PDB file of C-alpha atoms in Angstrom:
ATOM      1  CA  UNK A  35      23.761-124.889 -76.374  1.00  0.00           C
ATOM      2  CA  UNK A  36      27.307-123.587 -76.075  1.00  0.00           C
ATOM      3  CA  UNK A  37      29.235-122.102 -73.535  1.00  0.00           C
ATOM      4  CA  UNK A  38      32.247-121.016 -71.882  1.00  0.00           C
ATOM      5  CA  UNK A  39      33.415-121.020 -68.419  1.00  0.00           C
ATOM      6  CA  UNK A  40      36.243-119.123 -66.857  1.00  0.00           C
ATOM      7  CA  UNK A  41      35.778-119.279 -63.106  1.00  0.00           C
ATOM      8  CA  UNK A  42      38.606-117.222 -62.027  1.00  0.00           C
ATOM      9  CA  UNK A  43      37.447-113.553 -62.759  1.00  0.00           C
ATOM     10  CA  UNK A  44      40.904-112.221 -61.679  1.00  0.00           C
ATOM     11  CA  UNK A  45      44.565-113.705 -60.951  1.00  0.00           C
ATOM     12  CA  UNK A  46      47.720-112.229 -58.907  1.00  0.00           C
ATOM     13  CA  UNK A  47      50.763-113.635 -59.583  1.00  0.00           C
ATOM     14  CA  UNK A  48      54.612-112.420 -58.875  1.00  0.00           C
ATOM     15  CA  UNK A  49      56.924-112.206 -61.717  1.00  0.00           C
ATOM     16  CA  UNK A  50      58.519-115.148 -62.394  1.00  0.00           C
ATOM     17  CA  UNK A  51      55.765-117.267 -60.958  1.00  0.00           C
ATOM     18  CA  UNK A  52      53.629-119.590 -63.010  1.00  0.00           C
ATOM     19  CA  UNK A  53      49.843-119.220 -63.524  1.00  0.00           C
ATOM     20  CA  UNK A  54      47.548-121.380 -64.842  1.00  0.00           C
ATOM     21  CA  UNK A  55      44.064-120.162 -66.469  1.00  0.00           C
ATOM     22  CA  UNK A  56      41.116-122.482 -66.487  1.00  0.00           C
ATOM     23  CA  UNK A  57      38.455-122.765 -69.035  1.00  0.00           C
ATOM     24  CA  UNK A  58      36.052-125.274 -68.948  1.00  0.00           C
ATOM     25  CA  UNK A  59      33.438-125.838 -72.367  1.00  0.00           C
ATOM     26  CA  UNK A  60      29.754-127.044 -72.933  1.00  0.00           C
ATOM     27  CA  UNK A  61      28.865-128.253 -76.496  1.00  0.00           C
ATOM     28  CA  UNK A  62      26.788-131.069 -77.999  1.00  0.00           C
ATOM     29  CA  UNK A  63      28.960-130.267 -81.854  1.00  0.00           C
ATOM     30  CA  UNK A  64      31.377-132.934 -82.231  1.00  0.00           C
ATOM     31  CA  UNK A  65      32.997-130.499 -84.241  1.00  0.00           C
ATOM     32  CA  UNK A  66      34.375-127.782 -82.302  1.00  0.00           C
ATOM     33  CA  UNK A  67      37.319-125.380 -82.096  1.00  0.00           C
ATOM     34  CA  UNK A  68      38.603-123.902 -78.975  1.00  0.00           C
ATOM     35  CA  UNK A  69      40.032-120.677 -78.636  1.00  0.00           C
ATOM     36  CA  UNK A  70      42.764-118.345 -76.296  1.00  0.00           C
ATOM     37  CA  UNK A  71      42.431-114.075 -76.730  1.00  0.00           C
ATOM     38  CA  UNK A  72      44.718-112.352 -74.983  1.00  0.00           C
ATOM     39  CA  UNK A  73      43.395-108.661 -74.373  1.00  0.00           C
ATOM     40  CA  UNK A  74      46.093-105.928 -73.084  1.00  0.00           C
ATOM     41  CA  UNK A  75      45.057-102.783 -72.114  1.00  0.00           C
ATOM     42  CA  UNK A  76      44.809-101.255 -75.237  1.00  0.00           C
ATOM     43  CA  UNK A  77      41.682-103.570 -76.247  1.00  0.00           C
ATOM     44  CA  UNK A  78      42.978-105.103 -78.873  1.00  0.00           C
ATOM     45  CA  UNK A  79      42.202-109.330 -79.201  1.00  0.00           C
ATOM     46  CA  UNK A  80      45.183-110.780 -79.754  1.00  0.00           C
ATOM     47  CA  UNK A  81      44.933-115.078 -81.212  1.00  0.00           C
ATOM     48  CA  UNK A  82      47.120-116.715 -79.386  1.00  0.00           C
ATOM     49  CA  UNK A  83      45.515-120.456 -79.953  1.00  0.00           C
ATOM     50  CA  UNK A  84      43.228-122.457 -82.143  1.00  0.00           C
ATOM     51  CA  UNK A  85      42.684-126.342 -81.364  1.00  0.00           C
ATOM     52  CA  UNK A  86      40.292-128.504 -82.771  1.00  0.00           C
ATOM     53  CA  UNK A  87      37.871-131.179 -81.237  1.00  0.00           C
ATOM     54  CA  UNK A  88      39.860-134.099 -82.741  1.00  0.00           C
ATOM     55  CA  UNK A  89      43.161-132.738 -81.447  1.00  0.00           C
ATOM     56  CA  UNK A  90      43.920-133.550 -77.974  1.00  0.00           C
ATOM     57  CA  UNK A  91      47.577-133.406 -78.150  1.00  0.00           C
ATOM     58  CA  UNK A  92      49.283-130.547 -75.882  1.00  0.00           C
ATOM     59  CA  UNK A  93      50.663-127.371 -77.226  1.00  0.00           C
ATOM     60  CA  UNK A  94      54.185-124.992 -75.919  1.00  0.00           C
ATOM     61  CA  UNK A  95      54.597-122.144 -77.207  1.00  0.00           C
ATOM     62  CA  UNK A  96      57.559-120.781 -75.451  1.00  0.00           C
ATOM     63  CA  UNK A  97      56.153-119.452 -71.949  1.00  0.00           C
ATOM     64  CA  UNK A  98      52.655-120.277 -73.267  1.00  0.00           C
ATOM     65  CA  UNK A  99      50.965-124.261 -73.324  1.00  0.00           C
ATOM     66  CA  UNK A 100      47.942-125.782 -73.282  1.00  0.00           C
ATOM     67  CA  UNK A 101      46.122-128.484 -72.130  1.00  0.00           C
ATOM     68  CA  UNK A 102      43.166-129.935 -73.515  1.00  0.00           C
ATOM     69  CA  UNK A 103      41.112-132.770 -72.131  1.00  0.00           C
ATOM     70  CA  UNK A 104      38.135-133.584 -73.973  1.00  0.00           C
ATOM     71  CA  UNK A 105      37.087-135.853 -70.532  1.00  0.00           C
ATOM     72  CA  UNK A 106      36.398-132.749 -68.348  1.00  0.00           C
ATOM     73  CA  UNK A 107      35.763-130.603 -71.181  1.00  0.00           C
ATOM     74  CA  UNK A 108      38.644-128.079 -70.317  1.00  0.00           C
ATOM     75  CA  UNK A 109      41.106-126.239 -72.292  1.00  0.00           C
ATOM     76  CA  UNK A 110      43.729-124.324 -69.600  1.00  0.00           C
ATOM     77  CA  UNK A 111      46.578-121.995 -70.210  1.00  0.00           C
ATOM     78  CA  UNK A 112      49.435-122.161 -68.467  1.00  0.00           C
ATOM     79  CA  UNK A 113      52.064-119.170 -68.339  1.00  0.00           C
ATOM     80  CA  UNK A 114      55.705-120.500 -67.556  1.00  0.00           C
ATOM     81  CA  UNK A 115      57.470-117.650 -65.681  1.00  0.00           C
ATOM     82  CA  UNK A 116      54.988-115.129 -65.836  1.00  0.00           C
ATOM     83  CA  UNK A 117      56.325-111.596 -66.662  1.00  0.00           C
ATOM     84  CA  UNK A 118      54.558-107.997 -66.325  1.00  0.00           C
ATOM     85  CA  UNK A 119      53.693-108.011 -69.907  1.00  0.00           C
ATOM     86  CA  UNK A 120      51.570-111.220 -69.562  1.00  0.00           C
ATOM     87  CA  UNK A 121      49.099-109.020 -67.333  1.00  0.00           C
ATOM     88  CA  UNK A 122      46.057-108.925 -69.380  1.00  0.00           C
ATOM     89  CA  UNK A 123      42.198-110.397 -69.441  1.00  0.00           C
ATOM     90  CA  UNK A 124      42.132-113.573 -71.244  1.00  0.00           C
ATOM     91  CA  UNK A 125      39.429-115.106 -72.903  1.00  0.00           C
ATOM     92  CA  UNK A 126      38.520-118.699 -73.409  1.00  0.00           C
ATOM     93  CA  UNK A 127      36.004-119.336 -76.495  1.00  0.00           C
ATOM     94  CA  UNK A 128      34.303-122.001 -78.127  1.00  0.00           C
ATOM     95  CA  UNK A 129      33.559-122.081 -81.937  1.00  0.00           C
ATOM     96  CA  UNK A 130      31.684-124.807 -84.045  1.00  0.00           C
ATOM     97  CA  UNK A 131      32.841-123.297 -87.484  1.00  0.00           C
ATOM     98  CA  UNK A 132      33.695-119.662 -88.517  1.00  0.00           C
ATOM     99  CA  UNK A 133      30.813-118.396 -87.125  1.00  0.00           C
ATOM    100  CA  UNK A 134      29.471-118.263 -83.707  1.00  0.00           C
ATOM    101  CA  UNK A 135      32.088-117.773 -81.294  1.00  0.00           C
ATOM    102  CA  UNK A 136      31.193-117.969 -78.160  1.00  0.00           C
ATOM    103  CA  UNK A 137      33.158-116.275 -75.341  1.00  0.00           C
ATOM    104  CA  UNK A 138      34.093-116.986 -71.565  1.00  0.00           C
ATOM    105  CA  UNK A 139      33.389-114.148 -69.409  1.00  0.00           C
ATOM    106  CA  UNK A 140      37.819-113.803 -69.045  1.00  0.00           C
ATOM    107  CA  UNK A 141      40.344-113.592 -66.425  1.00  0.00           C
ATOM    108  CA  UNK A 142      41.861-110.584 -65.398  1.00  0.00           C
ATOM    109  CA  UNK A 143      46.008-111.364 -64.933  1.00  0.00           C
ATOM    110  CA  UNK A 144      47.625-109.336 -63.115  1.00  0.00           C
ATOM    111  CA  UNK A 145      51.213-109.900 -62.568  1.00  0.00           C
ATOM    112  CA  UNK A 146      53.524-107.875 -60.090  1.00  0.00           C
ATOM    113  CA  UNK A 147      56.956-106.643 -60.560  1.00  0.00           C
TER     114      UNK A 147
ATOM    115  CA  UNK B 155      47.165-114.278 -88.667  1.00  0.00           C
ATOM    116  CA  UNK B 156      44.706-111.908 -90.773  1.00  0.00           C
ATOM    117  CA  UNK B 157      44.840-108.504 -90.758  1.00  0.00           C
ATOM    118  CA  UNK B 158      42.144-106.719 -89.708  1.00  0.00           C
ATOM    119  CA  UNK B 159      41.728-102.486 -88.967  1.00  0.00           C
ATOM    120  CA  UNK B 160      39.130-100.172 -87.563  1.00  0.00           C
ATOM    121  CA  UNK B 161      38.464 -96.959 -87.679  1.00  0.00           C
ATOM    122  CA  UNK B 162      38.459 -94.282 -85.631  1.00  0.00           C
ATOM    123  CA  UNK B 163      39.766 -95.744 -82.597  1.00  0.00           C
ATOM    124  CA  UNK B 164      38.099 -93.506 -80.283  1.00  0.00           C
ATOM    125  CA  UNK B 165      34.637 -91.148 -80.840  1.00  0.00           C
ATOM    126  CA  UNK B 166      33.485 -88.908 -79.107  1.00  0.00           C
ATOM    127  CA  UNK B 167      29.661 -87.553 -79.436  1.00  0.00           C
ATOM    128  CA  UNK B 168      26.158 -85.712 -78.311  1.00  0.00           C
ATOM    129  CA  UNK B 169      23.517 -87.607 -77.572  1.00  0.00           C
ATOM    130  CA  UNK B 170      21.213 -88.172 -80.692  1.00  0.00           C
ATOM    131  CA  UNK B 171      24.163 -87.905 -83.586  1.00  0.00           C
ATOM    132  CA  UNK B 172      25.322 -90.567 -85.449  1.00  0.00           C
ATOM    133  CA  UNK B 173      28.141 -92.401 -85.542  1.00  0.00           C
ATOM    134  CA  UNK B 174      30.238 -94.857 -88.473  1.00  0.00           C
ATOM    135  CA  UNK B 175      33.090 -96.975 -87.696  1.00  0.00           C
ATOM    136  CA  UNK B 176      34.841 -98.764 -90.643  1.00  0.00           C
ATOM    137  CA  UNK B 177      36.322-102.301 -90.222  1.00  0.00           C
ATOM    138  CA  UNK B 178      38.883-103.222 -93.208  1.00  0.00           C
ATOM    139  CA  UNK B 179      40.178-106.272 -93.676  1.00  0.00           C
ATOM    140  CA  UNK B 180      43.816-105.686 -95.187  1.00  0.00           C
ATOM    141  CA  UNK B 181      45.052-108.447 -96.136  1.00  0.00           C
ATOM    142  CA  UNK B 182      42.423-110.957 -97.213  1.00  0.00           C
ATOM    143  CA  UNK B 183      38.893-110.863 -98.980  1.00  0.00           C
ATOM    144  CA  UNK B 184      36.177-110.878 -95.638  1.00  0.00           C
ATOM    145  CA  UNK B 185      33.240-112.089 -97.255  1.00  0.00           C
ATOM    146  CA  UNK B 186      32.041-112.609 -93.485  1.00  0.00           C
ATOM    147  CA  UNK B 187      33.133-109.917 -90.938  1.00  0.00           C
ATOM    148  CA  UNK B 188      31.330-109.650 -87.271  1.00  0.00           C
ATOM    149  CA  UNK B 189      30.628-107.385 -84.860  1.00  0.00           C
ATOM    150  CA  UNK B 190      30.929-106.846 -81.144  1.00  0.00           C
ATOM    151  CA  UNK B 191      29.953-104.794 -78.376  1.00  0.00           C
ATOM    152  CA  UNK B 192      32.019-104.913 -75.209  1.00  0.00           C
ATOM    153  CA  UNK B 193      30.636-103.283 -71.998  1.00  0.00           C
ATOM    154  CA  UNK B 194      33.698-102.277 -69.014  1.00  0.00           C
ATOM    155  CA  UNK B 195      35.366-105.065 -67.375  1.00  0.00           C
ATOM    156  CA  UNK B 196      32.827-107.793 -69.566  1.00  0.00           C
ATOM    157  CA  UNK B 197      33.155-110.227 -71.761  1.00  0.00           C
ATOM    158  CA  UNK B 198      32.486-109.833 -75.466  1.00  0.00           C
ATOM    159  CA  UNK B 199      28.887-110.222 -77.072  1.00  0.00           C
ATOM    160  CA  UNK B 200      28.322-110.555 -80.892  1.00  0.00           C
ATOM    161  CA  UNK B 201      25.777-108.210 -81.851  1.00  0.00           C
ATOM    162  CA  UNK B 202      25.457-109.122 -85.653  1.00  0.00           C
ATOM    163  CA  UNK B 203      27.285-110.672 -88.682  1.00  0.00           C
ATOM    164  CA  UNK B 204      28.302-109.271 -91.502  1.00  0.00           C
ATOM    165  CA  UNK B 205      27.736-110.891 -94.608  1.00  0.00           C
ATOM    166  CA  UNK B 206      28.712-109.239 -98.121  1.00  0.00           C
ATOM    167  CA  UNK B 207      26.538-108.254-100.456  1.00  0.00           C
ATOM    168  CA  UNK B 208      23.537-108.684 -98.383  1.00  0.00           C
ATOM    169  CA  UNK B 209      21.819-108.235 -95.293  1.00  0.00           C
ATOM    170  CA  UNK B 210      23.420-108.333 -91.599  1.00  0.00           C
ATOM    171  CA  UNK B 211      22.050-111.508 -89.116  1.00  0.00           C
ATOM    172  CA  UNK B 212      21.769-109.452 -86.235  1.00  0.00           C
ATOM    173  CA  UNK B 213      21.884-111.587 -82.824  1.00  0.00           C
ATOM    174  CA  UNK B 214      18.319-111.647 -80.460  1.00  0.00           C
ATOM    175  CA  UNK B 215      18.023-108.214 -78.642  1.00  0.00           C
ATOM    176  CA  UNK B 216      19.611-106.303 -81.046  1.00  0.00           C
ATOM    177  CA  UNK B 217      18.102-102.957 -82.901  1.00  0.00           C
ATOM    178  CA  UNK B 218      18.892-103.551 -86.392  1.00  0.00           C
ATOM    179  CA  UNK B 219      17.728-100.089 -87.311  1.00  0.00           C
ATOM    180  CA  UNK B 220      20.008 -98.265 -84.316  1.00  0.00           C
ATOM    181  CA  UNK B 221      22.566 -99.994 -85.358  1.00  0.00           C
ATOM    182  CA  UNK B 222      23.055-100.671 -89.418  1.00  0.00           C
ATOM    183  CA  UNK B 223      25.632-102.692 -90.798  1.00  0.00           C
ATOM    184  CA  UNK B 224      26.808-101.676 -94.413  1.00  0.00           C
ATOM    185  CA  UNK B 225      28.697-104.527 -95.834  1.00  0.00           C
ATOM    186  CA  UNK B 226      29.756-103.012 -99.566  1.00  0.00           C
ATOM    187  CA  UNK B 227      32.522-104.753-100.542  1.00  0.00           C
ATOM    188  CA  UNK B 228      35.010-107.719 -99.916  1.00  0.00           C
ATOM    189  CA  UNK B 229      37.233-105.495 -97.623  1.00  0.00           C
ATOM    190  CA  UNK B 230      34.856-102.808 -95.648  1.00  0.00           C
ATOM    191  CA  UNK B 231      32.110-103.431 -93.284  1.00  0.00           C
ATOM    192  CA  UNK B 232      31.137-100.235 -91.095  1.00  0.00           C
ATOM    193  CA  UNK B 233      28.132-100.135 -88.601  1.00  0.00           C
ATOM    194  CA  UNK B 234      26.474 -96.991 -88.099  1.00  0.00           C
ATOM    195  CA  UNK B 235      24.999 -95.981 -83.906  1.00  0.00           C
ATOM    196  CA  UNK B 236      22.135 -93.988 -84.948  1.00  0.00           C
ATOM    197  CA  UNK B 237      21.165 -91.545 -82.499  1.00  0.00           C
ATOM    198  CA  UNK B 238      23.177 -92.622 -80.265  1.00  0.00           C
ATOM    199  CA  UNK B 239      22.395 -92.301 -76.390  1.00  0.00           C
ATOM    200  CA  UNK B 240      24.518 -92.802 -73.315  1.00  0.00           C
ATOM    201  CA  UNK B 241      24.221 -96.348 -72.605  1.00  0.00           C
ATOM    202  CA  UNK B 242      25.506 -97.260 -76.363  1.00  0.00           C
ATOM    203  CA  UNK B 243      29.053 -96.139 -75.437  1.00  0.00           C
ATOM    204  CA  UNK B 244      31.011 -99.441 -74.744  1.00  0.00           C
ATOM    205  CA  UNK B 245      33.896-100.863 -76.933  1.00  0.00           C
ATOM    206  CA  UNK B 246      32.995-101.368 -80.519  1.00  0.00           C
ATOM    207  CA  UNK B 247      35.280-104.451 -81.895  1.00  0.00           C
ATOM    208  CA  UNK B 248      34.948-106.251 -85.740  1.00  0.00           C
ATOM    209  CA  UNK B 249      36.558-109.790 -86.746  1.00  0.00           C
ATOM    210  CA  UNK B 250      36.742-111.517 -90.038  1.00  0.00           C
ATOM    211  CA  UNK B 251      37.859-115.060 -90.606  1.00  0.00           C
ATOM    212  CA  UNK B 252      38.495-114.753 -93.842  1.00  0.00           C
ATOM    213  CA  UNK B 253      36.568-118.193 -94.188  1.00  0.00           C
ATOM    214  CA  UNK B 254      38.898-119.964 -92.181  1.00  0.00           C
ATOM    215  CA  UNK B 255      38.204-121.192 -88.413  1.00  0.00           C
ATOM    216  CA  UNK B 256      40.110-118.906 -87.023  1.00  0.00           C
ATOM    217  CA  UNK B 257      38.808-114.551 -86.329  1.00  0.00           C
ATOM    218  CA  UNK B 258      40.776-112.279 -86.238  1.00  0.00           C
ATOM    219  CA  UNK B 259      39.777-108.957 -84.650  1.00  0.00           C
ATOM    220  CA  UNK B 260      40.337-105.567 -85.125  1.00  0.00           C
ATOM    221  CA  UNK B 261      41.582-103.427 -82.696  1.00  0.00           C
ATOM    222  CA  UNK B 262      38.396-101.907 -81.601  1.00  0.00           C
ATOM    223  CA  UNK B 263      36.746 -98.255 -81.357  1.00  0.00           C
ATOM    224  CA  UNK B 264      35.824 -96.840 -78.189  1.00  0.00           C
ATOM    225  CA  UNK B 265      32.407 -94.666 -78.739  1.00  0.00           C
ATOM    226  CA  UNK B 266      31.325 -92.705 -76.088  1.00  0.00           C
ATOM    227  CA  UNK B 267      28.106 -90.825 -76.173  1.00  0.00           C
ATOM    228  CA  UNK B 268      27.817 -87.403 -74.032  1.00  0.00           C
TER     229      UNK B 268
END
């Protein structure tokens, strides 16, 4: 079975402060693609990250990186100097192919002026 | 990434009508789109996929004759609420990966049902 964990259901952070998301992963593939979604207000799913199983290397993406560690299983998101636009829900998923993704439950960002 | 549109963005309805909401994929041939439902302040839940040229896979739980999925050509899917009731409004949202890994999603319609 798959599945996604996002323990933190919502975050506060000050501008300018960093914030880290956590998503932790079950799955017995050894094929597997891991997924961020950032979701503003306006609902829209917005791809911000696609890493494979057999790619463990870290990724920065200006304010954005991530860090996956096949060993525990997580994939967290970091947000370098978090501004007011960053405020969003988040969502973690978990995808052996093109089909069948499987989503966290999300964290809630909020981040004040 | 892909592009991918629905339509309308926001309904409106009685209890009991219908309701269609179109998913295009503009910039790519979606031989596979999906569809969500999203409930307020909850995660998303696949409710069926999409295939064209035959028959949706709808996911365990879901009415397959409340809600049909019309998958015509390479670049529409719609799904159709029939007789819709209260407790179907949520956030309606459609992806396509275009066959890669990656799905992209629309940005969503927001049906509710008076």
């Amino acid at each position: 079975a798959q599945k996604v964990t996002q323990a933190q259901t919502e975050i506060s952070v000050v501008e300018k402060e960093d914030v880290t998301l956590d998503c932790v992963y079950e799955t017995r593939d050894t094929t597997y693609y891991l997924f961020w979604y950032k979701q503003p207000p306006s609902g829209e799913l917005v791809f911000l990250i696609r890493r494979n199983s057999f790619d463990e290397q870290n990724e920065i993406s200006g304010r954005y990186s991530w860090n996956f560690q096949k060993s525990t299983s997580s994939f967290n998101f970091t947000i370098t100097a978090s501004q007011v636009v960053d405020s969003a829900v988040y969502f973690c998923a978990l995808s052996s192919g093109a089909n069948n993704l499987f989503f966290g439950t999300g964290t809630r960002l909020t981040v004040i002026p | 990434g892909a592009v991918v549109s629905q339509h309308p963005s926001r309904v409106i309805c009685k209890s009991g009508t219908s309701v269609k909401i179109e998913c295009r994929s503009l910039d790519f041939q979606a031989t596979t789109m999906f569809w969500y439902r999203q409930f307020p302040k909850q995660s998303l839940m696949l409710m069926a996929t999409s295939n064209e040229g035959s028959k949706a896979t709808y996911e365990q739980g879901v009415e397959k004759d409340k809600f049909l999925i019309n998958h015509a050509s390479l670049t529409l899917s719609t799904l159709t609420v029939t007789s819709a009731h209260p407790e179907d409004s949520s956030f309606y949202i459609c992806s396509s990966s275009g066959g890669a890994e990656t799905q992209y999603f629309g940005p969503g319609t927001r049906l509710l049902v008076l």
